[in-house]
């Protein structure tokens, strides 16, 4: 039971630190957000006291209560992040729903606190009193819905309903929603982008209202702060010169005004036709950032398209023509991107053709599925997935490569993921990962990563034996294969059971070797996986046996911000409850670099570095007493 308690306390510490480190909220949810953050922070002394009583055995009822608290705090942190990072306009439109979610989290935490038997815990009197007060606060908040802002509701209704709303309505909304400046509106635009991406490219039903309000609030900001009008400039000059296209409206590839802006997986926006040509040429990176693309789905950037249209209207520029897709083209009109007859012919060859025809048909479907989102929908709808799954066990290596890569490309569509899994593909993909050609193994790893985005698939993929095969690819694959394997392992290890599988399959030593080889190009991935494994007791023990402390301290001294953050997180896990590790860390001169990180790192890095420094300070008095 000791390990279970220790793991729970470590996770609870992480969650409370995560809530405590959140920035101030500037939205209509501010009061609910601040109340929840304040109350969760007050739980910290309870967890600190429990951490200090490591040697005290606890019963199942205590562990059950702490587990309920962990689940409740996960819900709370997710809600707080979604409010802090989400669209302020959407929150205003859905304030009753958000209030209900805050109420639900409050009830979850109160219920968890009710299940913790404090009389069985070795708590100081001061901490016991504070927790009773916090519990009382959660009890009082339980069942109390936040009172609606009647003026806000009235203004939103008038803004949406009236044909020519009073400008004062938008001025009040601008103040209430904290969308006063162009910078505020840019952040809001990005939040709406994220909303569109998370909905799979299909905007919320209220998107038109959101886009309309965003335009009006932008106009309001420009009216209040004309010096900030970077888009319109001096109107009197427009008739004498061509307007300067804002950089944000130009495609980074063609440098032309975008007609059909789309978002790639790194968050960058491009003109659809330009980025599609880039992808069709076989590139797998973002042209602007050079980051590897996690997938090749292109999500329409509705907000930017709306802003471009507004800018064109204000500057007398002809509006970009709306481009059709296969969903609104009639069969045979204008050369639809999705030719169902051609796809059906290819499926006939897959099902009934000789081996050469099957190989060629699988290759063509692979390319079609790569080309665009419409093809992915059409190919899956025609029934290709079960036929491609059958070809995964083909004795012809090229056919196998085409089949697994076609499935990879099809899996970019969220709806296709379930069809692929339901067709029984996971064991066959794992078999390709074990025994296929190097290209097939790489694409099998990428396919497993794509499928593992759905949480329940993480369990099935781990149970099918994928992790040892991924570790083998991580050790012996090409540079690209190693990256694909690492990405899949990281995502699978979010599920607790797969952490154990990875550790027991021997992943830690090769990761630490990659960590000690900065020229190998895999340090980022190795650190990210080790950080997630270190949160589990078995993972922590295996990492400690590989003696990573010197290299972790060096990464904290010289690494990138994200790598320093992950190294500090691993170091904190290893040093917690381990005096010997703390001594080694001190001998390596880590105090100075940790102090610097606690002042200048990312928010999470600051917290982790500060926690390790506290542990170092605690161990000094203990040693002096022993001397």
mmCIF file of N, CA, C and O in Angstrom, residues 44-98:
data_model
loop_
_atom_site.group_PDB
_atom_site.id
_atom_site.type_symbol
_atom_site.label_atom_id
_atom_site.label_comp_id
_atom_site.label_asym_id
_atom_site.label_seq_id
_atom_site.Cartn_x
_atom_site.Cartn_y
_atom_site.Cartn_z
ATOM 1 N N UNK A 44 -2.829 22.301 -0.197
ATOM 2 C CA UNK A 44 -1.398 21.964 -0.249
ATOM 3 C C UNK A 44 -0.825 21.496 1.093
ATOM 4 O O UNK A 44 -0.083 20.513 1.148
ATOM 5 N N UNK A 45 -1.145 22.157 2.225
ATOM 6 C CA UNK A 45 -0.597 21.691 3.514
ATOM 7 C C UNK A 45 -0.969 20.248 3.840
ATOM 8 O O UNK A 45 -0.174 19.518 4.439
ATOM 9 N N UNK A 46 -2.195 19.822 3.475
ATOM 10 C CA UNK A 46 -2.604 18.440 3.712
ATOM 11 C C UNK A 46 -1.657 17.476 2.992
ATOM 12 O O UNK A 46 -1.181 16.498 3.592
ATOM 13 N N UNK A 47 -1.384 17.766 1.728
ATOM 14 C CA UNK A 47 -0.531 16.869 0.939
ATOM 15 C C UNK A 47 0.906 16.901 1.457
ATOM 16 O O UNK A 47 1.579 15.868 1.510
ATOM 17 N N UNK A 48 1.366 18.097 1.863
ATOM 18 C CA UNK A 48 2.730 18.206 2.402
ATOM 19 C C UNK A 48 2.865 17.391 3.686
ATOM 20 O O UNK A 48 3.871 16.706 3.905
ATOM 21 N N UNK A 49 1.851 17.448 4.546
ATOM 22 C CA UNK A 49 1.882 16.669 5.789
ATOM 23 C C UNK A 49 1.888 15.169 5.497
ATOM 24 O O UNK A 49 2.602 14.401 6.149
ATOM 25 N N UNK A 50 1.078 14.759 4.519
ATOM 26 C CA UNK A 50 1.043 13.344 4.145
ATOM 27 C C UNK A 50 2.393 12.905 3.580
ATOM 28 O O UNK A 50 2.848 11.783 3.828
ATOM 29 N N UNK A 51 3.034 13.786 2.835
ATOM 30 C CA UNK A 51 4.333 13.458 2.233
ATOM 31 C C UNK A 51 5.386 13.288 3.335
ATOM 32 O O UNK A 51 6.264 12.425 3.262
ATOM 33 N N UNK A 52 5.281 14.114 4.363
ATOM 34 C CA UNK A 52 6.261 14.043 5.463
ATOM 35 C C UNK A 52 6.061 12.805 6.327
ATOM 36 O O UNK A 52 6.953 12.422 7.085
ATOM 37 N N UNK A 53 4.879 12.167 6.236
ATOM 38 C CA UNK A 53 4.630 10.964 7.052
ATOM 39 C C UNK A 53 4.776 9.710 6.192
ATOM 40 O O UNK A 53 3.911 8.834 6.192
ATOM 41 N N UNK A 54 5.895 9.630 5.429
ATOM 42 C CA UNK A 54 6.114 8.524 4.490
ATOM 43 C C UNK A 54 6.055 7.160 5.161
ATOM 44 O O UNK A 54 5.572 6.189 4.593
ATOM 45 N N UNK A 55 6.555 7.078 6.389
ATOM 46 C CA UNK A 55 6.657 5.766 7.030
ATOM 47 C C UNK A 55 5.360 5.266 7.635
ATOM 48 O O UNK A 55 5.267 4.130 8.081
ATOM 49 N N UNK A 56 4.344 6.127 7.657
ATOM 50 C CA UNK A 56 3.081 5.764 8.313
ATOM 51 C C UNK A 56 2.200 4.974 7.345
ATOM 52 O O UNK A 56 1.931 5.418 6.236
ATOM 53 N N UNK A 57 1.817 3.782 7.759
ATOM 54 C CA UNK A 57 0.945 2.953 6.914
ATOM 55 C C UNK A 57 -0.486 3.497 6.963
ATOM 56 O O UNK A 57 -0.948 3.955 8.011
ATOM 57 N N UNK A 58 -1.168 3.449 5.838
ATOM 58 C CA UNK A 58 -2.552 3.905 5.804
ATOM 59 C C UNK A 58 -3.435 2.796 5.248
ATOM 60 O O UNK A 58 -2.966 1.922 4.524
ATOM 61 N N UNK A 59 -4.720 2.863 5.563
ATOM 62 C CA UNK A 59 -5.642 1.828 5.125
ATOM 63 C C UNK A 59 -6.247 2.104 3.764
ATOM 64 O O UNK A 59 -6.030 3.163 3.160
ATOM 65 N N UNK A 60 -7.034 1.153 3.309
ATOM 66 C CA UNK A 60 -7.683 1.273 1.999
ATOM 67 C C UNK A 60 -8.617 2.475 1.940
ATOM 68 O O UNK A 60 -8.780 3.090 0.889
ATOM 69 N N UNK A 61 -9.255 2.811 3.079
ATOM 70 C CA UNK A 61 -10.205 3.932 3.065
ATOM 71 C C UNK A 61 -9.493 5.258 2.805
ATOM 72 O O UNK A 61 -10.016 6.128 2.100
ATOM 73 N N UNK A 62 -8.272 5.414 3.329
ATOM 74 C CA UNK A 62 -7.492 6.634 3.074
ATOM 75 C C UNK A 62 -7.105 6.704 1.597
ATOM 76 O O UNK A 62 -7.262 7.740 0.941
ATOM 77 N N UNK A 63 -6.597 5.584 1.090
ATOM 78 C CA UNK A 63 -6.191 5.540 -0.319
ATOM 79 C C UNK A 63 -7.384 5.827 -1.235
ATOM 80 O O UNK A 63 -7.266 6.569 -2.220
ATOM 81 N N UNK A 64 -8.543 5.286 -0.873
ATOM 82 C CA UNK A 64 -9.757 5.517 -1.674
ATOM 83 C C UNK A 64 -10.105 7.012 -1.699
ATOM 84 O O UNK A 64 -10.410 7.573 -2.759
ATOM 85 N N UNK A 65 -10.041 7.645 -0.521
ATOM 86 C CA UNK A 65 -10.341 9.080 -0.451
ATOM 87 C C UNK A 65 -9.371 9.912 -1.272
ATOM 88 O O UNK A 65 -9.767 10.840 -1.980
ATOM 89 N N UNK A 66 -8.068 9.562 -1.178
ATOM 90 C CA UNK A 66 -7.049 10.300 -1.949
ATOM 91 C C UNK A 66 -7.227 10.079 -3.443
ATOM 92 O O UNK A 66 -7.010 10.995 -4.249
ATOM 93 N N UNK A 67 -7.631 8.870 -3.825
ATOM 94 C CA UNK A 67 -7.866 8.578 -5.247
ATOM 95 C C UNK A 67 -9.047 9.411 -5.777
ATOM 96 O O UNK A 67 -8.989 9.948 -6.890
ATOM 97 N N UNK A 68 -10.107 9.524 -4.982
ATOM 98 C CA UNK A 68 -11.246 10.373 -5.377
ATOM 99 C C UNK A 68 -10.801 11.833 -5.526
ATOM 100 O O UNK A 68 -11.235 12.533 -6.447
ATOM 101 N N UNK A 69 -9.924 12.273 -4.616
ATOM 102 C CA UNK A 69 -9.422 13.649 -4.695
ATOM 103 C C UNK A 69 -8.585 13.843 -5.958
ATOM 104 O O UNK A 69 -8.675 14.873 -6.633
ATOM 105 N N UNK A 70 -7.767 12.840 -6.290
ATOM 106 C CA UNK A 70 -6.939 12.919 -7.514
ATOM 107 C C UNK A 70 -7.821 13.077 -8.754
ATOM 108 O O UNK A 70 -7.585 13.934 -9.596
ATOM 109 N N UNK A 71 -8.866 12.253 -8.835
ATOM 110 C CA UNK A 71 -9.769 12.304 -9.994
ATOM 111 C C UNK A 71 -10.459 13.668 -10.068
ATOM 112 O O UNK A 71 -10.583 14.271 -11.135
ATOM 113 N N UNK A 72 -10.891 14.167 -8.898
ATOM 114 C CA UNK A 72 -11.580 15.464 -8.864
ATOM 115 C C UNK A 72 -10.646 16.595 -9.283
ATOM 116 O O UNK A 72 -11.042 17.507 -10.022
ATOM 117 N N UNK A 73 -9.381 16.545 -8.824
ATOM 118 C CA UNK A 73 -8.426 17.608 -9.171
ATOM 119 C C UNK A 73 -8.030 17.561 -10.644
ATOM 120 O O UNK A 73 -7.764 18.599 -11.250
ATOM 121 N N UNK A 74 -8.004 16.356 -11.232
ATOM 122 C CA UNK A 74 -7.746 16.260 -12.680
ATOM 123 C C UNK A 74 -8.862 16.988 -13.431
ATOM 124 O O UNK A 74 -8.603 17.787 -14.341
ATOM 125 N N UNK A 75 -10.110 16.736 -13.036
ATOM 126 C CA UNK A 75 -11.253 17.422 -13.662
ATOM 127 C C UNK A 75 -11.144 18.929 -13.466
ATOM 128 O O UNK A 75 -11.407 19.713 -14.391
ATOM 129 N N UNK A 76 -10.752 19.330 -12.255
ATOM 130 C CA UNK A 76 -10.631 20.757 -11.957
ATOM 131 C C UNK A 76 -9.559 21.436 -12.790
ATOM 132 O O UNK A 76 -9.783 22.520 -13.339
ATOM 133 N N UNK A 77 -8.390 20.785 -12.905
ATOM 134 C CA UNK A 77 -7.291 21.379 -13.674
ATOM 135 C C UNK A 77 -7.661 21.489 -15.151
ATOM 136 O O UNK A 77 -7.374 22.495 -15.811
ATOM 137 N N UNK A 78 -8.306 20.450 -15.674
ATOM 138 C CA UNK A 78 -8.737 20.495 -17.082
ATOM 139 C C UNK A 78 -9.722 21.637 -17.316
ATOM 140 O O UNK A 78 -9.628 22.352 -18.309
ATOM 141 N N UNK A 79 -10.671 21.811 -16.387
ATOM 142 C CA UNK A 79 -11.655 22.891 -16.528
ATOM 143 C C UNK A 79 -10.972 24.255 -16.469
ATOM 144 O O UNK A 79 -11.243 25.140 -17.302
ATOM 145 N N UNK A 80 -10.083 24.441 -15.502
ATOM 146 C CA UNK A 80 -9.390 25.726 -15.366
ATOM 147 C C UNK A 80 -8.566 26.054 -16.602
ATOM 148 O O UNK A 80 -8.565 27.202 -17.071
ATOM 149 N N UNK A 81 -7.864 25.049 -17.135
ATOM 150 C CA UNK A 81 -7.069 25.281 -18.346
ATOM 151 C C UNK A 81 -7.965 25.642 -19.525
ATOM 152 O O UNK A 81 -7.641 26.523 -20.320
ATOM 153 N N UNK A 82 -9.084 24.923 -19.662
ATOM 154 C CA UNK A 82 -9.969 25.188 -20.796
ATOM 155 C C UNK A 82 -10.549 26.596 -20.708
ATOM 156 O O UNK A 82 -10.717 27.275 -21.719
ATOM 157 N N UNK A 83 -10.838 27.062 -19.489
ATOM 158 C CA UNK A 83 -11.355 28.416 -19.306
ATOM 159 C C UNK A 83 -10.263 29.443 -19.600
ATOM 160 O O UNK A 83 -10.482 30.435 -20.289
ATOM 161 N N UNK A 84 -9.059 29.180 -19.100
ATOM 162 C CA UNK A 84 -7.970 30.138 -19.258
ATOM 163 C C UNK A 84 -7.510 30.252 -20.707
ATOM 164 O O UNK A 84 -7.132 31.325 -21.171
ATOM 165 N N UNK A 85 -7.523 29.112 -21.415
ATOM 166 C CA UNK A 85 -6.998 29.099 -22.781
ATOM 167 C C UNK A 85 -8.092 29.222 -23.833
ATOM 168 O O UNK A 85 -7.819 29.388 -25.007
ATOM 169 N N UNK A 86 -9.361 29.116 -23.418
ATOM 170 C CA UNK A 86 -10.453 29.055 -24.383
ATOM 171 C C UNK A 86 -10.924 30.421 -24.856
ATOM 172 O O UNK A 86 -10.457 31.467 -24.407
ATOM 173 N N UNK A 87 -11.870 30.383 -25.772
ATOM 174 C CA UNK A 87 -12.448 31.602 -26.338
ATOM 175 C C UNK A 87 -13.291 32.328 -25.285
ATOM 176 O O UNK A 87 -14.183 31.744 -24.669
ATOM 177 N N UNK A 88 -13.012 33.619 -25.096
ATOM 178 C CA UNK A 88 -13.773 34.405 -24.133
ATOM 179 C C UNK A 88 -15.198 34.648 -24.618
ATOM 180 O O UNK A 88 -16.139 34.716 -23.828
ATOM 181 N N UNK A 89 -15.344 34.795 -25.932
ATOM 182 C CA UNK A 89 -16.681 35.009 -26.492
ATOM 183 C C UNK A 89 -17.529 33.753 -26.294
ATOM 184 O O UNK A 89 -18.689 33.822 -25.877
ATOM 185 N N UNK A 90 -16.925 32.579 -26.583
ATOM 186 C CA UNK A 90 -17.666 31.325 -26.414
ATOM 187 C C UNK A 90 -18.064 31.140 -24.955
ATOM 188 O O UNK A 90 -19.178 30.695 -24.658
ATOM 189 N N UNK A 91 -17.160 31.484 -24.026
ATOM 190 C CA UNK A 91 -17.496 31.361 -22.601
ATOM 191 C C UNK A 91 -18.687 32.238 -22.238
ATOM 192 O O UNK A 91 -19.557 31.831 -21.468
ATOM 193 N N UNK A 92 -18.721 33.446 -22.799
ATOM 194 C CA UNK A 92 -19.837 34.349 -22.498
ATOM 195 C C UNK A 92 -21.143 33.773 -23.028
ATOM 196 O O UNK A 92 -22.182 33.858 -22.363
ATOM 197 N N UNK A 93 -21.092 33.158 -24.210
ATOM 198 C CA UNK A 93 -22.295 32.577 -24.804
ATOM 199 C C UNK A 93 -22.739 31.318 -24.069
ATOM 200 O O UNK A 93 -23.919 30.967 -24.085
ATOM 201 N N UNK A 94 -21.787 30.623 -23.423
ATOM 202 C CA UNK A 94 -22.102 29.345 -22.758
ATOM 203 C C UNK A 94 -21.871 29.421 -21.248
ATOM 204 O O UNK A 94 -21.516 28.436 -20.622
ATOM 205 N N UNK A 95 -22.076 30.601 -20.673
ATOM 206 C CA UNK A 95 -21.723 30.814 -19.267
ATOM 207 C C UNK A 95 -22.502 29.888 -18.329
ATOM 208 O O UNK A 95 -21.976 29.437 -17.311
ATOM 209 N N UNK A 96 -23.749 29.560 -18.666
ATOM 210 C CA UNK A 96 -24.520 28.662 -17.787
ATOM 211 C C UNK A 96 -23.909 27.267 -17.781
ATOM 212 O O UNK A 96 -23.820 26.619 -16.732
ATOM 213 N N UNK A 97 -23.476 26.814 -18.945
ATOM 214 C CA UNK A 97 -22.837 25.506 -19.038
ATOM 215 C C UNK A 97 -21.533 25.490 -18.249
ATOM 216 O O UNK A 97 -21.233 24.519 -17.535
ATOM 217 N N UNK A 98 -20.756 26.573 -18.335
ATOM 218 C CA UNK A 98 -19.473 26.645 -17.615
ATOM 219 C C UNK A 98 -19.717 26.704 -16.112
ATOM 220 O O UNK A 98 -19.015 26.059 -15.322
#
